[in-house]
């Protein structure tokens, strides 16, 4: 069964990708979507089996892969509780995104390619989460990277999309280098790539040995875990290697929902949880994870407050939420991290697909400054987006009911505080402040988009749409231009088709109930995980007994954020501009994403370009080409000229050359 | 060895000379109208001769039983191998000629007769066991060739080609004769066996001069640099069927003869000639390749191509091993097929009036007007460039392999590098035929004999040729063994 789950998307991708125009749009879309719904239908029983406790963890061998000396690993599919969680997340979101894309990509000329990439991505992601050894995990890891690259650059005629795709690829290579070194090092130390064997041996290695790395002797497990975590940082867009994620929004919105919100970017969290016994043997590495996670969480939330592009706001939000997951893992609450991953997948996919629906309605306008008052025009989208926002901001009443984020985010904050360490407390503080910001930017998005007065007239996209519409209308009825003073520019947004609304509605069910239903399973039941992750009972105990104010903090900051957003964007819309005027430098700093791109541009990109240009101009053109191919061609052309000049046609010169040749030969053998 | 046995060994040559004389009389008696008939009769004679020499090759004949007239003449497997190639090339030159000359009104019965005598001379060359046999064969071949080159005597270029060939050929003969007399003077014998024995101790300066002069004279015949200067002019000026002949049969004969002289007569003194051969090989490859670039006449281009190919063949000789000799024979076989294919294709390039088209620019876009012809010509070009999977690659491969086995890695490496230059102009022809705008110059219909010959050559050099590698290789090995038997 697990084979069918993993390989159905691959098969569908091959059919759609290789068939392409031959089989046509509908067939390609149908086969990929059907493949994903099949995977999804098969995944849920597995997950429910683990929830009810009836399923057992197991490994299904597929193929022998490498047998070389002591190095050996095979293709195998591992299913345990951790994998089961990922399976339902991936297949559900992917199936819904496939369905959603029927509507969203309706007018695209290249639909088979798009759907093939989506299914290919899903296959790679499934290979990643079912990996039983680090090499197969790396295969999936690179596979999702490739699919991500292809999908970010799906509209390859747009230079910005190509640049974003390359940026995503290159930044991920940095992380991948760390990941690869980590895998090599792990093999060097443990003499195996099998994950269960490594995890079994890891606890005994805690502080047991040192290893030479970059000329220093350092604790073995610390080095290995930090290297592996650097891989996770790249894939999960953590502070320092996060710059690609906002740019990745150049891809079509369904891609953002599937890859850059729900699944691929969580691969790093998954990997840390999968290897949690290893990380537990490296306290320093865990501290590093905590710090990076907390900082990312805070940093991305600040940036999210100032962005105008609706997708970028959600992208920074994703970055920030990933930070939560990492510092949860860092303090040892792997269950909470996975729980947040699980709920986040639903509400973040929901938010992205909802944003896609808005963009679809607004004729590809993504700037929130040109939205407003949309709740009356696209009510279904409005309600599901509200549900998503309630989920991400964590609305709920303790002990009664809450939206998905309420349970998972609170669990993380409590675990951070409950861990009792200084870093845990720091993470708690940063996380709580980020929760305030989360509430603010999420409601800001809702208020700017769905409330207030229409501001559509300023948008070029809308004007184009209106102009085209009027043009047609003029042809048909001979009506003149109507002057619209209400900011709508005469544009009428339409609700999205059902193929788009159904996936959003399904996801909103998850966003509302996923936390309430699975809270106990993920956080409190060691029997559910059953060794799939490191389960710290002591920490769970501590997190349930944190002071009341800690438990109330997330709710309070959420309300504060909501109030500020309401105050700034509903009650007094002039306030943000005044704030920006007063704190110009602070705003510029945050608005420009803390100048990370500029810093990297100065530190790495430009020197790399300079170096590349030197190699190109001097090394390649100046030396290799000049003395290599071009030089050889020059010599040949010259030689050919001489050869023809000598061939004068005169008999005496021919005879002379013969005699000279003879004399030369004689002289040579004489002096030799 | 009694006289009768010697006569039996020389039977193909007797048949050739007798039928040459008979056909001469027949031609004189029946007039030019019968020249087609005479041509076909000559082809039949060559076919019979081929059957006469084939058994010696198949059985790998060597040793005393193959020596006639006290060492003057040898009918061993090596001679048979070379003769079969010569007969095949001669037959091809006879078959393509009538259609060509008849359009000029110049088809005469002398043509097949001259070809037969040239073939006879070449047969003597490859069978030579003595300096005198060598010289007689060479001169018989040369004198026929001079006349053949000028066969279109009203055509200026043809006449010029004949004259140039004659004058330079005479100079080369002089050099050769001088070398022979020096050799005779310092060894006291004219038989190869005797020379070999006399030089087994050491090499005096006089004998060294003899070696070099003789090799220089022979290098003229095989058109190796720097004795190649006549080649482009003669190949271009001579009538195309004659060029087909020159590019194939005499090359085989001269290379065969050079092998006999170098590896048999001077076989004990290889250090004396090896370096000269290496130089000639590399110079031929490079000059052939460089000269071909920039040529606008396709016959002239093929002339340089033949110089280039001779260089590769000489690499096998430079190795001075049995494997090298075998590789040379394999290369020669493939080379003959490629040359016949190439020149027949050139013969088939005719404009609407039936005039020959020789300018490379005029075959632009040939793939669209004459796709089959373009395909065959492209195959020939790829094969000449030595690009796998065509058979030309195999020839180069065995030669380089022999050089590497003889520890001449530098020679092989330079040869391979220089063959890249050659690829340039071969591929340029393909590019012109396939990718340039058609000029629609080539129209004429061709004789079925031309098509048949082109088809046979094209199939031989196509990847199907590799089916023959084992068979060809074993025959070449037998021939090479017979050549080195005395050694």
CSV table of N, CA, C and O in Angstrom, one decimal, chain A residues 117 120-122 124-125 128 137-153 164-170 172-173 176 234-235 244 255 259-260 264-265 267:
chain,number,residue,atom,x,y,z
A,117,UNK,N,5.0,18.6,-12.8
A,117,UNK,CA,6.0,19.1,-11.7
A,117,UNK,C,5.4,18.9,-10.3
A,117,UNK,O,6.1,18.5,-9.4
A,120,UNK,N,5.5,15.4,-9.4
A,120,UNK,CA,6.9,15.0,-9.2
A,120,UNK,C,7.4,15.5,-7.9
A,120,UNK,O,8.1,14.7,-7.1
A,121,UNK,N,7.0,16.7,-7.5
A,121,UNK,CA,7.4,17.2,-6.2
A,121,UNK,C,6.8,16.3,-5.1
A,121,UNK,O,7.5,15.9,-4.2
A,122,UNK,N,5.6,15.9,-5.3
A,122,UNK,CA,4.9,15.1,-4.2
A,122,UNK,C,5.7,13.8,-4.1
A,122,UNK,O,5.9,13.3,-2.9
A,124,UNK,N,8.8,13.2,-4.7
A,124,UNK,CA,10.1,13.4,-4.0
A,124,UNK,C,9.9,13.6,-2.5
A,124,UNK,O,10.6,13.1,-1.7
A,125,UNK,N,8.9,14.4,-2.2
A,125,UNK,CA,8.6,14.7,-0.8
A,125,UNK,C,8.2,13.4,0.0
A,125,UNK,O,8.7,13.2,1.1
A,128,UNK,N,11.2,11.5,0.7
A,128,UNK,CA,12.0,12.1,1.8
A,128,UNK,C,11.4,11.6,3.1
A,128,UNK,O,12.2,11.2,4.0
A,137,UNK,N,16.9,9.9,2.1
A,137,UNK,CA,16.4,11.2,2.5
A,137,UNK,C,17.0,12.3,1.7
A,137,UNK,O,16.3,13.2,1.3
A,138,UNK,N,18.3,12.2,1.4
A,138,UNK,CA,19.0,13.2,0.6
A,138,UNK,C,18.4,13.2,-0.8
A,138,UNK,O,18.3,14.2,-1.4
A,139,UNK,N,18.1,12.0,-1.3
A,139,UNK,CA,17.5,11.9,-2.7
A,139,UNK,C,16.2,12.7,-2.7
A,139,UNK,O,16.0,13.5,-3.6
A,140,UNK,N,15.4,12.4,-1.7
A,140,UNK,CA,14.1,13.2,-1.6
A,140,UNK,C,14.3,14.7,-1.4
A,140,UNK,O,13.7,15.5,-2.0
A,141,UNK,N,15.3,15.0,-0.6
A,141,UNK,CA,15.7,16.3,-0.3
A,141,UNK,C,16.0,17.1,-1.5
A,141,UNK,O,15.6,18.2,-1.8
A,142,UNK,N,16.9,16.5,-2.4
A,142,UNK,CA,17.3,17.2,-3.6
A,142,UNK,C,16.1,17.1,-4.6
A,142,UNK,O,16.0,18.1,-5.4
A,143,UNK,N,15.3,16.1,-4.6
A,143,UNK,CA,14.2,16.0,-5.5
A,143,UNK,C,13.2,17.1,-5.3
A,143,UNK,O,12.8,17.8,-6.2
A,144,UNK,N,12.9,17.4,-4.0
A,144,UNK,CA,12.0,18.5,-3.7
A,144,UNK,C,12.6,19.8,-4.1
A,144,UNK,O,11.9,20.7,-4.6
A,145,UNK,N,13.9,19.9,-3.9
A,145,UNK,CA,14.6,21.1,-4.3
A,145,UNK,C,14.5,21.4,-5.8
A,145,UNK,O,14.2,22.5,-6.2
A,146,UNK,N,14.7,20.3,-6.6
A,146,UNK,CA,14.6,20.4,-8.0
A,146,UNK,C,13.2,20.8,-8.4
A,146,UNK,O,13.0,21.8,-9.2
A,147,UNK,N,12.2,20.2,-7.8
A,147,UNK,CA,10.8,20.5,-8.2
A,147,UNK,C,10.5,21.9,-7.8
A,147,UNK,O,9.8,22.7,-8.5
A,148,UNK,N,11.0,22.3,-6.6
A,148,UNK,CA,10.8,23.7,-6.2
A,148,UNK,C,11.4,24.7,-7.2
A,148,UNK,O,10.7,25.7,-7.6
A,149,UNK,N,12.6,24.4,-7.6
A,149,UNK,CA,13.3,25.2,-8.6
A,149,UNK,C,12.4,25.3,-9.9
A,149,UNK,O,12.2,26.4,-10.5
A,150,UNK,N,12.0,24.2,-10.4
A,150,UNK,CA,11.2,24.1,-11.6
A,150,UNK,C,9.9,24.9,-11.5
A,150,UNK,O,9.5,25.6,-12.4
A,151,UNK,N,9.3,24.8,-10.3
A,151,UNK,CA,8.0,25.4,-10.2
A,151,UNK,C,8.1,26.9,-9.9
A,151,UNK,O,7.2,27.7,-10.3
A,152,UNK,N,9.1,27.3,-9.1
A,152,UNK,CA,9.3,28.8,-8.9
A,152,UNK,C,9.5,29.4,-10.3
A,152,UNK,O,9.0,30.5,-10.6
A,153,UNK,N,10.3,28.8,-11.1
A,153,UNK,CA,10.6,29.3,-12.4
A,153,UNK,C,9.6,28.8,-13.5
A,153,UNK,O,10.0,28.8,-14.7
A,164,UNK,N,14.4,34.3,-9.2
A,164,UNK,CA,13.9,33.8,-7.9
A,164,UNK,C,14.2,32.3,-7.9
A,164,UNK,O,14.7,31.8,-6.8
A,165,UNK,N,14.1,31.6,-9.0
A,165,UNK,CA,14.3,30.1,-9.1
A,165,UNK,C,15.8,29.9,-8.8
A,165,UNK,O,16.2,29.0,-8.0
A,166,UNK,N,16.6,30.7,-9.4
A,166,UNK,CA,18.1,30.5,-9.3
A,166,UNK,C,18.5,30.8,-7.8
A,166,UNK,O,19.3,30.1,-7.2
A,167,UNK,N,17.9,31.8,-7.3
A,167,UNK,CA,18.2,32.2,-5.9
A,167,UNK,C,17.8,31.1,-5.0
A,167,UNK,O,18.6,30.7,-4.1
A,168,UNK,N,16.6,30.6,-5.2
A,168,UNK,CA,16.2,29.5,-4.3
A,168,UNK,C,17.2,28.3,-4.4
A,168,UNK,O,17.6,27.7,-3.4
A,169,UNK,N,17.6,28.0,-5.6
A,169,UNK,CA,18.5,26.9,-5.8
A,169,UNK,C,19.8,27.1,-5.2
A,169,UNK,O,20.3,26.2,-4.4
A,170,UNK,N,20.4,28.3,-5.4
A,170,UNK,CA,21.7,28.5,-4.9
A,170,UNK,C,21.7,28.6,-3.4
A,170,UNK,O,22.6,28.0,-2.7
A,172,UNK,N,19.7,27.2,-1.4
A,172,UNK,CA,19.6,25.8,-0.9
A,172,UNK,C,20.8,25.0,-1.0
A,172,UNK,O,21.1,24.1,-0.2
A,173,UNK,N,21.7,25.3,-2.0
A,173,UNK,CA,22.9,24.6,-2.1
A,173,UNK,C,23.8,24.8,-0.9
A,173,UNK,O,24.5,23.9,-0.5
A,176,UNK,N,22.5,22.6,1.6
A,176,UNK,CA,22.7,21.2,1.2
A,176,UNK,C,24.2,20.8,1.4
A,176,UNK,O,24.4,19.6,1.8
A,234,UNK,N,18.5,25.7,5.4
A,234,UNK,CA,18.4,26.1,4.0
A,234,UNK,C,17.0,25.7,3.5
A,234,UNK,O,16.2,26.5,2.9
A,235,UNK,N,16.6,24.5,3.8
A,235,UNK,CA,15.3,24.0,3.2
A,235,UNK,C,14.2,24.7,3.9
A,235,UNK,O,13.2,25.0,3.3
A,244,UNK,N,15.6,33.2,0.2
A,244,UNK,CA,15.0,32.7,-1.1
A,244,UNK,C,13.5,32.6,-0.9
A,244,UNK,O,12.7,32.7,-1.9
A,255,UNK,N,1.6,26.6,-6.0
A,255,UNK,CA,2.9,26.1,-5.7
A,255,UNK,C,3.3,26.7,-4.3
A,255,UNK,O,3.9,25.9,-3.5
A,259,UNK,N,4.3,23.9,-1.7
A,259,UNK,CA,5.7,23.7,-1.5
A,259,UNK,C,6.3,24.7,-0.4
A,259,UNK,O,7.0,24.3,0.5
A,260,UNK,N,5.9,25.9,-0.6
A,260,UNK,CA,6.5,26.9,0.2
A,260,UNK,C,5.7,27.3,1.5
A,260,UNK,O,5.9,28.4,2.0
A,264,UNK,N,7.4,21.3,1.6
A,264,UNK,CA,8.8,21.2,1.5
A,264,UNK,C,9.5,22.0,2.6
A,264,UNK,O,10.5,21.5,3.1
A,265,UNK,N,9.1,23.2,2.9
A,265,UNK,CA,9.8,24.0,3.8
A,265,UNK,C,9.7,23.4,5.2
A,265,UNK,O,10.5,23.8,6.1
A,267,UNK,N,10.4,20.3,5.7
A,267,UNK,CA,11.2,19.1,5.6
A,267,UNK,C,12.4,19.2,6.7
A,267,UNK,O,12.8,18.2,7.3
